[in-house]
CSV table of C-alpha atoms in Angstrom, one decimal:
chain,number,residue,atom,x,y,z
A,1009,UNK,CA,18.1,111.3,153.6
A,1010,UNK,CA,14.7,110.0,152.5
A,1011,UNK,CA,13.0,111.6,149.6
A,1012,UNK,CA,9.4,110.4,150.8
A,1013,UNK,CA,8.1,112.2,153.6
A,1014,UNK,CA,5.8,110.7,156.4
A,1015,UNK,CA,4.5,112.0,159.6
A,1016,UNK,CA,6.8,110.9,162.6
A,1017,UNK,CA,3.8,109.6,164.5
A,1018,UNK,CA,0.0,109.1,164.5
A,1019,UNK,CA,-2.0,107.8,167.2
A,1020,UNK,CA,-5.7,106.7,167.7
A,1021,UNK,CA,-7.9,104.8,170.3
A,1022,UNK,CA,-8.9,101.1,169.6
A,1023,UNK,CA,-11.5,101.0,166.9
A,1024,UNK,CA,-10.6,104.4,165.4
A,1025,UNK,CA,-9.4,105.1,161.9
A,1026,UNK,CA,-5.9,106.5,161.3
A,1027,UNK,CA,-4.2,107.4,158.1
A,1028,UNK,CA,-0.6,108.0,157.2
A,1029,UNK,CA,0.5,110.2,154.4
A,1030,UNK,CA,3.5,109.6,152.1
A,1031,UNK,CA,4.6,112.7,150.2
A,1032,UNK,CA,7.0,112.3,147.3
A,1033,UNK,CA,7.8,114.2,144.0
A,1034,UNK,CA,7.7,114.2,140.3
A,1035,UNK,CA,10.7,111.8,140.2
A,1036,UNK,CA,9.0,109.0,142.3
A,1037,UNK,CA,5.4,108.9,143.1
A,1038,UNK,CA,4.4,111.8,140.7
A,1039,UNK,CA,6.4,109.9,137.9
A,1040,UNK,CA,3.8,107.0,138.2
A,1041,UNK,CA,5.8,104.6,140.1
A,1042,UNK,CA,3.8,102.4,142.4
A,1043,UNK,CA,3.8,102.8,146.1
A,1044,UNK,CA,4.2,100.0,148.5
A,1045,UNK,CA,3.9,99.9,152.5
A,1046,UNK,CA,5.6,98.0,155.0
A,1047,UNK,CA,4.7,97.2,158.7
A,1048,UNK,CA,7.6,96.8,161.0
A,1049,UNK,CA,6.8,95.4,164.5
A,1050,UNK,CA,9.3,96.1,167.3
A,1051,UNK,CA,12.4,94.0,166.9
A,1052,UNK,CA,11.3,92.3,163.6
A,1053,UNK,CA,11.8,92.7,159.9
A,1054,UNK,CA,9.5,94.7,157.7
A,1055,UNK,CA,6.5,92.9,156.2
A,1056,UNK,CA,4.8,93.9,153.1
A,1057,UNK,CA,1.4,95.3,153.8
A,1058,UNK,CA,0.2,96.9,150.7
A,1059,UNK,CA,1.7,96.7,147.3
A,1060,UNK,CA,0.9,98.4,144.0
A,1061,UNK,CA,-0.7,101.4,145.8
A,1062,UNK,CA,-3.6,99.6,147.0
A,1063,UNK,CA,-3.3,95.7,146.9
A,1064,UNK,CA,-3.0,93.5,150.0
A,1065,UNK,CA,-1.0,90.3,150.2
A,1066,UNK,CA,-2.7,87.2,151.3
A,1067,UNK,CA,-3.3,87.4,155.0
A,1068,UNK,CA,-3.3,91.1,155.4
A,1069,UNK,CA,-6.6,92.1,156.9
A,1070,UNK,CA,-8.8,94.3,154.9
A,1071,UNK,CA,-8.6,97.0,157.7
A,1072,UNK,CA,-5.6,98.1,155.9
A,1073,UNK,CA,-5.9,100.0,152.8
A,1074,UNK,CA,-3.8,102.1,150.5
A,1075,UNK,CA,-4.4,104.9,147.9
A,1076,UNK,CA,-2.2,107.1,145.5
A,1077,UNK,CA,-2.9,110.6,144.1
A,1078,UNK,CA,-0.6,112.8,142.2
A,1079,UNK,CA,2.8,113.0,144.2
A,1080,UNK,CA,1.4,111.4,147.4
A,1081,UNK,CA,0.0,108.2,148.8
A,1082,UNK,CA,-1.8,107.2,151.9
A,1083,UNK,CA,-2.3,104.2,154.3
A,1084,UNK,CA,-5.4,103.9,156.1
A,1085,UNK,CA,-6.0,101.5,159.2
A,1086,UNK,CA,-9.6,101.2,160.1
A,1087,UNK,CA,-10.8,99.6,163.4
A,1088,UNK,CA,-7.4,100.3,165.1
A,1089,UNK,CA,-6.2,97.3,167.2
A,1090,UNK,CA,-3.5,97.1,169.8
A,1091,UNK,CA,-1.5,94.7,167.6
A,1092,UNK,CA,-1.3,97.5,164.9
A,1093,UNK,CA,1.3,99.4,167.2
A,1094,UNK,CA,4.3,99.5,164.8
A,1095,UNK,CA,6.4,101.5,162.5
A,1096,UNK,CA,5.1,101.9,158.9
A,1097,UNK,CA,7.1,102.8,155.9
A,1098,UNK,CA,6.0,103.8,152.3
A,1099,UNK,CA,8.4,102.9,149.5
A,1100,UNK,CA,8.7,103.6,145.8
A,1101,UNK,CA,11.3,104.1,143.1
A,1102,UNK,CA,13.0,107.4,142.1
A,1103,UNK,CA,14.1,108.1,138.6
A,1104,UNK,CA,16.6,110.8,139.5
A,1105,UNK,CA,18.3,108.5,142.0
A,1106,UNK,CA,17.9,105.4,139.9
A,1107,UNK,CA,17.1,103.5,143.1
A,1108,UNK,CA,14.3,102.5,145.4
A,1109,UNK,CA,13.4,104.9,148.2
A,1110,UNK,CA,11.7,104.5,151.6
A,1111,UNK,CA,9.7,106.9,153.5
A,1112,UNK,CA,10.9,108.6,156.7
A,1113,UNK,CA,8.7,106.1,158.7
A,1114,UNK,CA,5.7,106.6,161.0
A,1115,UNK,CA,5.1,105.2,164.3
A,1116,UNK,CA,1.6,104.2,165.1
A,1117,UNK,CA,0.4,104.3,168.7
A,1118,UNK,CA,-2.9,102.6,170.2
A,1119,UNK,CA,-3.9,104.7,172.9
B,1181,UNK,CA,8.4,77.3,153.9
B,1182,UNK,CA,9.4,80.4,152.0
B,1183,UNK,CA,12.4,81.7,153.9
B,1184,UNK,CA,15.4,84.1,153.6
B,1185,UNK,CA,18.3,83.7,156.1
B,1186,UNK,CA,21.1,86.2,156.4
B,1187,UNK,CA,24.4,85.5,158.1
B,1188,UNK,CA,27.9,87.0,158.3
B,1189,UNK,CA,27.4,90.0,160.3
B,1190,UNK,CA,29.7,91.1,163.0
B,1191,UNK,CA,32.1,93.6,164.3
B,1192,UNK,CA,34.7,95.1,161.8
B,1193,UNK,CA,37.0,98.0,162.1
B,1194,UNK,CA,36.7,101.1,159.9
B,1195,UNK,CA,38.3,100.5,156.5
B,1196,UNK,CA,37.6,96.9,156.9
B,1197,UNK,CA,35.7,94.4,154.8
B,1198,UNK,CA,32.8,91.9,155.5
B,1199,UNK,CA,30.8,89.5,153.3
B,1200,UNK,CA,27.1,88.9,154.2
B,1201,UNK,CA,25.2,85.8,152.8
B,1202,UNK,CA,21.5,85.3,152.2
B,1203,UNK,CA,20.3,81.7,152.0
B,1204,UNK,CA,16.9,81.2,150.2
B,1205,UNK,CA,14.5,78.3,150.4
B,1206,UNK,CA,11.1,77.6,149.4
B,1207,UNK,CA,10.8,79.5,146.1
B,1208,UNK,CA,12.6,79.6,142.7
B,1209,UNK,CA,15.5,81.7,143.7
B,1210,UNK,CA,17.1,81.6,140.3
B,1211,UNK,CA,14.1,83.6,138.7
B,1212,UNK,CA,14.1,86.3,141.5
B,1213,UNK,CA,15.8,89.7,141.8
B,1214,UNK,CA,17.3,90.0,145.2
B,1215,UNK,CA,17.9,93.2,147.2
B,1216,UNK,CA,19.6,94.3,150.2
B,1217,UNK,CA,18.2,96.8,152.6
B,1218,UNK,CA,19.7,98.2,155.7
B,1219,UNK,CA,18.5,100.0,159.0
B,1220,UNK,CA,20.7,101.8,161.4
B,1221,UNK,CA,19.6,101.6,165.1
B,1222,UNK,CA,16.5,103.7,165.7
B,1223,UNK,CA,16.5,104.9,161.9
B,1224,UNK,CA,14.4,104.2,158.8
B,1225,UNK,CA,14.9,101.7,156.0
B,1226,UNK,CA,17.7,102.3,153.3
B,1227,UNK,CA,17.9,100.6,150.1
B,1228,UNK,CA,21.5,99.4,149.4
B,1229,UNK,CA,21.3,97.6,146.1
B,1230,UNK,CA,20.0,94.7,143.9
B,1231,UNK,CA,21.0,91.9,141.7
B,1232,UNK,CA,18.6,90.6,138.9
B,1233,UNK,CA,18.3,87.0,137.6
B,1234,UNK,CA,20.3,85.3,135.0
B,1235,UNK,CA,17.5,86.1,132.5
B,1236,UNK,CA,18.3,89.8,133.1
B,1237,UNK,CA,22.1,89.3,132.8
B,1238,UNK,CA,22.6,89.4,136.8
B,1239,UNK,CA,22.5,93.3,136.5
B,1240,UNK,CA,23.3,95.1,139.6
B,1241,UNK,CA,22.5,98.6,140.9
B,1242,UNK,CA,23.6,100.3,144.1
B,1243,UNK,CA,22.7,103.3,146.3
B,1244,UNK,CA,24.8,106.2,146.0
B,1245,UNK,CA,26.1,105.9,149.5
B,1246,UNK,CA,27.6,102.4,148.7
B,1247,UNK,CA,28.4,102.6,145.2
B,1248,UNK,CA,32.1,101.6,144.6
B,1249,UNK,CA,32.3,100.1,148.0
B,1250,UNK,CA,29.7,97.2,148.0
B,1251,UNK,CA,29.2,94.4,145.5
B,1252,UNK,CA,26.2,92.2,145.3
B,1253,UNK,CA,26.5,88.8,143.7
B,1254,UNK,CA,24.6,85.5,143.8
B,1255,UNK,CA,25.1,81.9,143.2
B,1256,UNK,CA,22.0,80.1,141.9
B,1257,UNK,CA,23.4,76.7,142.5
B,1258,UNK,CA,23.5,77.4,146.1
B,1259,UNK,CA,20.3,79.5,146.3
B,1260,UNK,CA,22.4,82.3,147.9
B,1261,UNK,CA,22.8,86.1,147.5
B,1262,UNK,CA,26.0,87.8,148.7
B,1263,UNK,CA,26.8,91.4,149.9
B,1264,UNK,CA,30.6,92.1,149.8
B,1265,UNK,CA,31.3,95.3,151.7
B,1266,UNK,CA,34.6,96.9,151.4
B,1267,UNK,CA,36.0,100.2,152.9
B,1268,UNK,CA,33.5,100.2,155.7
B,1269,UNK,CA,32.7,103.3,157.4
B,1270,UNK,CA,31.1,103.9,160.8
B,1271,UNK,CA,28.0,104.9,159.2
B,1272,UNK,CA,27.5,101.7,157.5
B,1273,UNK,CA,26.6,100.2,161.0
B,1274,UNK,CA,23.1,98.7,160.6
B,1275,UNK,CA,21.1,95.6,160.5
B,1276,UNK,CA,21.2,94.3,156.9
B,1277,UNK,CA,18.1,92.7,155.4
B,1278,UNK,CA,18.1,90.7,152.2
B,1279,UNK,CA,14.6,90.7,150.5
B,1280,UNK,CA,13.0,89.5,147.4
B,1281,UNK,CA,11.6,91.6,144.7
B,1282,UNK,CA,7.8,90.8,144.4
B,1283,UNK,CA,6.9,87.9,142.0
B,1284,UNK,CA,3.6,87.0,140.5
B,1285,UNK,CA,2.0,90.5,141.0
B,1286,UNK,CA,0.8,93.1,138.6
B,1287,UNK,CA,3.2,95.6,140.1
B,1288,UNK,CA,6.8,96.4,140.3
B,1289,UNK,CA,9.3,97.4,142.9
B,1290,UNK,CA,8.0,96.0,146.1
B,1291,UNK,CA,9.7,93.5,148.4
B,1292,UNK,CA,7.6,90.5,149.5
B,1293,UNK,CA,10.0,88.3,151.4
B,1294,UNK,CA,12.4,89.5,154.0
B,1295,UNK,CA,15.1,87.9,156.1
B,1296,UNK,CA,15.4,88.3,159.7
B,1297,UNK,CA,18.5,90.7,159.3
B,1298,UNK,CA,22.1,90.4,160.4
B,1299,UNK,CA,23.9,93.0,162.4
B,1300,UNK,CA,26.9,94.8,161.2
B,1301,UNK,CA,29.0,97.1,163.5
B,1302,UNK,CA,31.7,99.1,162.0
B,1303,UNK,CA,33.8,100.5,165.0
B,1304,UNK,CA,37.4,100.8,166.2
């Protein structure tokens, strides 16, 4: 049972901008723990996409951006491309569980 | 090349045991905290547990769902982390990934290198 809630799916046409929300609580995001985002292409391992709320690892296009406010975080994908079709997960730490938690996951579809 | 390669997955009966390995290369393994994450078919990611470095006393932590049944260890001389799974249940069926806690960044709690995963099936 995930403690971080994401919409099951989002979609957009090529070139459009989509956002994915990640809603937590006072024991994880709201407690000040950083939020990280992962992209999982079909049949592959997750890949770190955003770390520390808004930072991109080397090689990640600047079309991907992250933000955090209160008990929530968001991932935005600008200029949507066919290769962005994947599952996306947010992740943080939860002090009540004393462990790391992932979001429920969001499937991005490019129309 | 920075790489993590898992092995040891397979089919095991409920109540049985299995030990997974995670071989690291291309980075200073001994200084890295290593985690295990699993994913049941068609489901989301679930953190399993972690082991810290020698400098942090090889401290381990586990998710409630596996605590008391799973044990994480490491052999820095072999650049390998392990996940010993005992008293396996059908709900432990999943792809198991090993992953590295991020190094060299002004953040905490992210996983920056992932293996390809190894499949564990618990079934009679």
